[in-house]
C-alpha cells in the first residue's frame, strides 16, 4: 500500500483519483482533515477516505477508512503520487532573449519571450516559464520554477528548489527617500540585493524589495502567499510562513518558524522572536520578544488579552449605561 | 432622445461630449449622482445635467435638466453611446507564440509577445492583448478581454464576456503546506483549477488561486476590484462585488449579491450568506449566516453594534475617569 | 572632501565602499541614522561613520566620525557617488514591437519584448526595460525609467524623471458599475485617463485606475510604495508619500505633503488636508480637514485620542470588574 495507515472496510477497493469529500464519487479517495466537514463523510460516495487515527465516526460509513498519523501530510504524499513526475526535457524557446554572457546549466527549460541578462547564472533543472525577466548578474539555484511574468532585478540570488509564482517582483528598489531643504524627497540609491534561501515558495504578485545596503534575506523553507510586501533589509528566519497581503516594513527582523496571518502589518526596525504567531489583520508596532508568543489586534497585544478586551468592547454600550445608572443613583 | 427622462429647460441644447460636473463646459453633459456635488451644479457651464426624478434644486440652474429614474444607470448607457462601438477586425501579431494544438475561433485579436499553449480553446470575438500567458488547456469563452500581462495557469476556465485587467493571475497554486516531522513545510500539490462564470470583471494585479482539489469558483456577474486575493477553493455567488485589496482565505463560500468593502479580510472555511454587506477593513473570523446582514470591525460584529461600541471607545478615557471618581467617593 | 561635514579622527582614512553599521569592515563608510543602532557603532570596524552634528557618543569610537547636518540626505549624496553615473547609450532591442506612428526622441533604451503602440510619445533619455506595454497615445516625459512588466493603458500621461517599478499598472479601468433592474451590474465605461507629474516614483505591483471622466492625478514629487491601490479620479497633491499596501477609493482628494502609512484605507469622495499624517492600518471614513493633522485607528480619530482610548481598551476587563464591584456593593 502506498500510504502508511490502518485500513477499515474493503481492502480490495480500487482507487483511480483523488476527490473532495463534498464531491467524492466511486473510484476516488478523499480525506477528512477539518472536523467541520465530517457530515459530508456520511453521504460520501468516495471509495476510500483518509482520517486521523483518533477519529471516531458518529454514524455508519460506506467508504473504506484509512487511518493515518497525519492526514494532511499523507494527502500531500498521495497527491504527489497521483500528480506523477512530469518528464523534464531541455527546451529553450527561440523567442527567449538570452545574453551570451549568461551561464546556463543543462538541462533547463526557458519559455517564450523570457529575458536572461548578462552575468546571470541558472542552475540545472530550472523551469523558467515565458515572459520572465532575469536582470544582470542574477543567480538562480537548481530545480527552481519561475512562473510567467516573474521579474528579478539585477544581482539578486535565489537558492535551490524554490518556486516563484506569476508576476512576483524580486529586488525592486526599497522605499528610501530623504526630505531636502525644499521639502522635496530625494531618492536614496538602493545598492543592496535580495537573497532567497532553499525550498522557498513565493505567491503571485508578491514583492520583495532589495536592501538599501546589504541584503533583504528570506530564510530556507519560508512560504509566502500572494500579494505580500517585504521591504528593504527585512530578514526572515527559516520556515517562517506568511499569509496573503501581509506587509513587513523596512529593516525588521522576523525569527524562524513564525506564523504571520493575512493582512498583518509589521512596522519597520522591529524584532519578532522565533515561533511568533500573529493573528490576521493585526498591526505590530513594537518588537515582539517572547519566543512562541501569540498576538492579536491593531496595535497588537497578547492574543487572549485582546479577546478579553474585545469581549468588553462589544459590551461597552451597556457598561456605559450601568455606570450612568450608578452615577444617577448617587447624584443628590 | 437617447435617454428616457423628463427634460427641463432648452430642449434643443446641442451636446457633443460628457464632462464631470466640476468641469462642465458648453456642449457637454454632466450628471449629479452624489448630493455632495450639488454645489457644483449651480456654477456648472455644462449644457445639460442628468439628475434624479426626485431632485429639487436649491437655486436657479442654467443647464438643461434631464430627470431620470436612475442617474448612474443612465450615465452608463450615455457613456456607451459616446464611447461608440470600436470595430473588431481579426489581428494576430506574428510575435505571439500560439501552439499548433490550440483551438482559436475567429475573428480574434492576439497581441504581441502573447503565449497560447497547447490544448487552449479561445472563443470568437476575444481581445487578447500583448504579453498575455494562457497555460496548457486553458478555456476562454467568447468576447473576453484580457489586458496586457494577464497570466492564466493550466486548466483554468473563463466564461463569456469577461474582462481581466493587466497582471491579473488566475490559477496560481493555493497556499497549501503540511509540517513534517522535522518542522519543515512540505507542499501539498494543487491539482484543481479556477472556473470563472460569465460577465465577470477582475481588476489589475488581482490573484485567484486554483483549488487544491476541485475548483475555485467565481459566479456570473461578479465584479472584483484591484489587488484582491481569492484563495484556493473559495466560491463566490453570482453578482457579488468586492472592493480593492480585500482577501478571502481558503475554502470559504461567499453568497450571491454580497458587497465586500476594500481591505476586508475573510478567514478560511467560513460561509457568508447572500446579500451580506461588509464594511471596509473589517475582519470576518466566523461565518455570517444572516441573509442581507451588515457587518463592521475586526473581528467584525453587526454594523450598528460596532458603531455604538466605537462611540463608547472614543469616550473611554472620560468613562474611566468617571468610574474612578465614584470609587474615590466610596473609598472606605 | 565629497560631503560637507566636520571630521573627527584620522583625516587620511581611505574609503572604498559603503556598508551597513552592523557589517562595517575596514575601508567602508557607514552611517548612524536611527539611534536604535548606536550600540553597533562601538563595535564597528568601518573606517568612517556619518553621524548627526548633535550626536554625543556614549563610549570611545574607533572609526573616523563625520558630523553632518542631515545624515540621510548625506547618505543619499554619498551613495550616488559610489553608484556612479551609468553611461546612457541608445539601445532598442529588435524584439520590441514599436508602432510606426510612435514618436520617440533619442537617445532612448527600449528592452526586449516591449510594446510601444500607435500615437505614443516617448521623451529623450528614457530607459524602457523589457516586457513593458505602452498602449495607444501614451505620453512619457524625459529620463523616465520603466522597469520590466510595467503596463500603461491608452491615453495616460507620465511626466519627466519618473520611475515606475516592475508590474505597475497605470490606467486600468476604474471600478464603476451600476445595478440594473435585474440586480445585475452594468459597466460604466471609463473614459478618463491618468496624469502623473514629474519626479514621481511608483513601487512594484502598484495600480492606478484611470478616471471615469477626467483624470486620476498624481502630483509632482509623490512617492508611492509597492502594492498600493489608487482608484479612479483620485488626486494626490505634490510631495505626498504613501507606504505599501495603502488604498485610496474613488474621487478622494489628498493634499500635498501628506504621509500615509502602510495598509491605510481611505474611503471614496473624501478630502484630506495638506500635511496630513495617517498611521499605518488606519481607516479614513470621513474627510480630514485639519492641515497637518495626525490620525490613527479604524475608523481613524485624532492620533493621541486614539492612543488614550486604546490604553483604556487594554484595561477594559479590569475596568468592567471594578464597575461590577461597585454595583455589588450597592445592591439592594
Short mmCIF file of C-alpha atoms in Angstrom, two decimals, chain A residues 172-177 207 209 229-232 248-250, chain C residues 168 201-207 223-229 241-246 260 262:
data_model
loop_
_atom_site.label_atom_id
_atom_site.label_comp_id
_atom_site.label_asym_id
_atom_site.label_seq_id
_atom_site.Cartn_x
_atom_site.Cartn_y
_atom_site.Cartn_z
CA UNK A 172 12.73 46.33 -6.70
CA UNK A 173 14.08 49.45 -5.00
CA UNK A 174 13.40 49.89 -1.30
CA UNK A 175 11.23 52.86 -0.34
CA UNK A 176 14.05 55.18 0.67
CA UNK A 177 13.85 58.95 0.33
CA UNK A 207 7.02 41.97 -3.92
CA UNK A 209 12.49 44.96 -2.20
CA UNK A 229 5.12 43.16 0.69
CA UNK A 230 8.61 42.58 2.10
CA UNK A 231 10.52 45.85 2.41
CA UNK A 232 14.25 46.62 2.14
CA UNK A 248 6.69 43.93 6.67
CA UNK A 249 8.31 47.36 6.76
CA UNK A 250 11.98 48.16 6.32
CA UNK C 168 2.98 48.62 -12.06
CA UNK C 201 8.31 57.11 -8.07
CA UNK C 202 5.84 54.21 -8.02
CA UNK C 203 6.58 50.86 -6.34
CA UNK C 204 6.24 47.36 -7.74
CA UNK C 205 2.74 46.00 -8.47
CA UNK C 206 1.00 49.26 -7.56
CA UNK C 207 -2.18 50.02 -9.54
CA UNK C 223 6.44 58.69 -3.82
CA UNK C 224 4.28 55.55 -3.80
CA UNK C 225 5.49 52.27 -2.34
CA UNK C 226 4.56 48.74 -3.52
CA UNK C 227 1.09 47.17 -3.91
CA UNK C 228 -0.84 50.43 -3.47
CA UNK C 229 -4.30 50.95 -4.97
CA UNK C 241 4.23 59.86 0.21
CA UNK C 242 2.26 56.64 0.61
CA UNK C 243 3.58 53.43 2.21
CA UNK C 244 2.97 49.93 0.89
CA UNK C 245 -0.46 48.33 0.51
CA UNK C 246 -2.43 51.50 1.24
CA UNK C 260 0.08 57.96 4.52
CA UNK C 262 1.16 51.24 5.16
#
